[in-house]
Amino acid sequence: MSTHALNDKKIIRAWAIFDWANSAYSLVISTAIFPIYFIAYTPEIITLGGMQFTNAALYSFAVTFSYVNYSMPFSYYQVLLIIAVGESFSFICLH
């Protein structure tokens, strides 16, 4: 059992700093390090499905596809929520 207070300011500050550092690390890796690595270690021209892409374009398409694929279920769930509840919530969708 933990002996720490529930709202200990030191612990909250420590978790906030940890979260900030972890987010900064992920941001740097995904936006600065990995694209350079991907472009350096893949061929200049990549053939995929009979079409030719440059490695930089294929990386951009892959990131775009990933974000769209990740965000689509949220739109679907929003529509289901509107149908179920009968109204739109301003904190869920943008007007």
PDB file of C-alpha atoms in Angstrom:
ATOM      1  CA  MET A   1       0.000   0.000   0.000  1.00  0.00           C
ATOM      2  CA  SER A   2       1.299   3.456  -0.880  1.00  0.00           C
ATOM      3  CA  THR A   3       2.039   5.944   1.886  1.00  0.00           C
ATOM      4  CA  HIS A   4       1.914   9.003  -0.403  1.00  0.00           C
ATOM      5  CA  ALA A   5      -0.752  11.633   0.051  1.00  0.00           C
ATOM      6  CA  LEU A   6      -3.444  11.687  -2.601  1.00  0.00           C
ATOM      7  CA  ASN A   7      -2.811  15.264  -3.764  1.00  0.00           C
ATOM      8  CA  ASP A   8       0.901  15.583  -3.002  1.00  0.00           C
ATOM      9  CA  LYS A   9       2.184  18.532  -5.056  1.00  0.00           C
ATOM     10  CA  LYS A  10       5.658  16.996  -5.446  1.00  0.00           C
ATOM     11  CA  ILE A  11       4.224  13.831  -6.976  1.00  0.00           C
ATOM     12  CA  ILE A  12       1.903  15.773  -9.277  1.00  0.00           C
ATOM     13  CA  ARG A  13       4.816  17.972 -10.412  1.00  0.00           C
ATOM     14  CA  ALA A  14       7.018  14.914 -10.962  1.00  0.00           C
ATOM     15  CA  TRP A  15       4.371  13.215 -13.100  1.00  0.00           C
ATOM     16  CA  ALA A  16       3.839  16.421 -15.086  1.00  0.00           C
ATOM     17  CA  ILE A  17       7.571  16.667 -15.820  1.00  0.00           C
ATOM     18  CA  PHE A  18       7.716  12.964 -16.722  1.00  0.00           C
ATOM     19  CA  ASP A  19       4.752  13.367 -19.077  1.00  0.00           C
ATOM     20  CA  TRP A  20       6.303  16.437 -20.706  1.00  0.00           C
ATOM     21  CA  ALA A  21       9.652  14.672 -21.201  1.00  0.00           C
ATOM     22  CA  ASN A  22       8.020  11.538 -22.566  1.00  0.00           C
ATOM     23  CA  SER A  23       5.917  13.572 -25.009  1.00  0.00           C
ATOM     24  CA  ALA A  24       8.938  15.574 -26.150  1.00  0.00           C
ATOM     25  CA  TYR A  25      10.915  12.367 -26.722  1.00  0.00           C
ATOM     26  CA  SER A  26       8.122  10.824 -28.811  1.00  0.00           C
ATOM     27  CA  LEU A  27       7.726  14.027 -30.802  1.00  0.00           C
ATOM     28  CA  VAL A  28      11.436  14.269 -31.620  1.00  0.00           C
ATOM     29  CA  ILE A  29      11.698  10.610 -32.634  1.00  0.00           C
ATOM     30  CA  SER A  30       8.582  10.637 -34.822  1.00  0.00           C
ATOM     31  CA  THR A  31       9.172  13.993 -36.522  1.00  0.00           C
ATOM     32  CA  ALA A  32      12.941  14.433 -36.719  1.00  0.00           C
ATOM     33  CA  ILE A  33      14.824  11.158 -36.280  1.00  0.00           C
ATOM     34  CA  PHE A  34      12.648   8.506 -37.938  1.00  0.00           C
ATOM     35  CA  PRO A  35      12.025  10.355 -41.254  1.00  0.00           C
ATOM     36  CA  ILE A  36      15.767  10.857 -41.714  1.00  0.00           C
ATOM     37  CA  TYR A  37      16.403   7.197 -40.882  1.00  0.00           C
ATOM     38  CA  PHE A  38      13.637   5.996 -43.233  1.00  0.00           C
ATOM     39  CA  ILE A  39      14.845   8.075 -46.168  1.00  0.00           C
ATOM     40  CA  ALA A  40      18.496   7.139 -45.582  1.00  0.00           C
ATOM     41  CA  TYR A  41      17.884   3.369 -45.450  1.00  0.00           C
ATOM     42  CA  THR A  42      15.258   2.885 -48.160  1.00  0.00           C
ATOM     43  CA  PRO A  43      15.803   2.954 -51.917  1.00  0.00           C
ATOM     44  CA  GLU A  44      15.221   6.284 -53.652  1.00  0.00           C
ATOM     45  CA  ILE A  45      12.390   4.812 -55.769  1.00  0.00           C
ATOM     46  CA  ILE A  46      10.005   2.235 -54.304  1.00  0.00           C
ATOM     47  CA  THR A  47       7.569   0.273 -56.461  1.00  0.00           C
ATOM     48  CA  LEU A  48       4.344  -0.574 -54.667  1.00  0.00           C
ATOM     49  CA  GLY A  49       1.307  -2.015 -56.421  1.00  0.00           C
ATOM     50  CA  GLY A  50       2.752  -1.243 -59.838  1.00  0.00           C
ATOM     51  CA  MET A  51       3.250   2.435 -58.976  1.00  0.00           C
ATOM     52  CA  GLN A  52       6.569   4.115 -58.298  1.00  0.00           C
ATOM     53  CA  PHE A  53       7.037   6.435 -55.326  1.00  0.00           C
ATOM     54  CA  THR A  54       9.996   8.295 -53.937  1.00  0.00           C
ATOM     55  CA  ASN A  55      10.902   7.184 -50.438  1.00  0.00           C
ATOM     56  CA  ALA A  56       9.970  10.599 -48.976  1.00  0.00           C
ATOM     57  CA  ALA A  57       6.548  10.529 -50.650  1.00  0.00           C
ATOM     58  CA  LEU A  58       5.891   6.975 -49.492  1.00  0.00           C
ATOM     59  CA  TYR A  59       6.782   7.958 -45.917  1.00  0.00           C
ATOM     60  CA  SER A  60       4.356  10.903 -46.122  1.00  0.00           C
ATOM     61  CA  PHE A  61       1.595   8.684 -47.539  1.00  0.00           C
ATOM     62  CA  ALA A  62       2.161   6.102 -44.800  1.00  0.00           C
ATOM     63  CA  VAL A  63       1.932   8.715 -42.035  1.00  0.00           C
ATOM     64  CA  THR A  64      -1.195  10.234 -43.608  1.00  0.00           C
ATOM     65  CA  PHE A  65      -2.836   6.821 -43.978  1.00  0.00           C
ATOM     66  CA  SER A  66      -2.013   6.010 -40.358  1.00  0.00           C
ATOM     67  CA  TYR A  67      -3.568   9.217 -39.032  1.00  0.00           C
ATOM     68  CA  VAL A  68      -6.703   8.833 -41.166  1.00  0.00           C
ATOM     69  CA  ASN A  69      -7.006   5.166 -40.226  1.00  0.00           C
ATOM     70  CA  TYR A  70      -6.648   6.092 -36.546  1.00  0.00           C
ATOM     71  CA  SER A  71      -9.154   8.962 -36.623  1.00  0.00           C
ATOM     72  CA  MET A  72     -11.943   7.313 -38.639  1.00  0.00           C
ATOM     73  CA  PRO A  73     -13.381   5.266 -35.751  1.00  0.00           C
ATOM     74  CA  PHE A  74     -13.851   8.452 -33.724  1.00  0.00           C
ATOM     75  CA  SER A  75     -16.102   9.914 -36.440  1.00  0.00           C
ATOM     76  CA  TYR A  76     -18.032   6.651 -36.568  1.00  0.00           C
ATOM     77  CA  TYR A  77     -18.491   6.610 -32.788  1.00  0.00           C
ATOM     78  CA  GLN A  78     -19.592  10.235 -32.850  1.00  0.00           C
ATOM     79  CA  VAL A  79     -22.347   9.427 -35.361  1.00  0.00           C
ATOM     80  CA  LEU A  80     -23.463   6.468 -33.239  1.00  0.00           C
ATOM     81  CA  LEU A  81     -23.570   8.699 -30.157  1.00  0.00           C
ATOM     82  CA  ILE A  82     -25.639  11.339 -31.947  1.00  0.00           C
ATOM     83  CA  ILE A  83     -28.074   8.661 -33.138  1.00  0.00           C
ATOM     84  CA  ALA A  84     -28.293   7.073 -29.686  1.00  0.00           C
ATOM     85  CA  VAL A  85     -28.654  10.271 -27.667  1.00  0.00           C
ATOM     86  CA  GLY A  86     -30.386  12.380 -30.283  1.00  0.00           C
ATOM     87  CA  GLU A  87     -28.211  15.452 -29.981  1.00  0.00           C
ATOM     88  CA  SER A  88     -24.699  16.632 -30.689  1.00  0.00           C
ATOM     89  CA  PHE A  89     -22.289  17.483 -27.903  1.00  0.00           C
ATOM     90  CA  SER A  90     -20.051  20.503 -28.423  1.00  0.00           C
ATOM     91  CA  PHE A  91     -17.100  18.875 -26.644  1.00  0.00           C
ATOM     92  CA  ILE A  92     -17.205  15.882 -29.003  1.00  0.00           C
ATOM     93  CA  CYS A  93     -17.584  17.502 -32.414  1.00  0.00           C
ATOM     94  CA  LEU A  94     -16.593  20.761 -34.010  1.00  0.00           C
ATOM     95  CA  HIS A  95     -19.316  22.981 -35.441  1.00  0.00           C
TER      96      HIS A  95
END
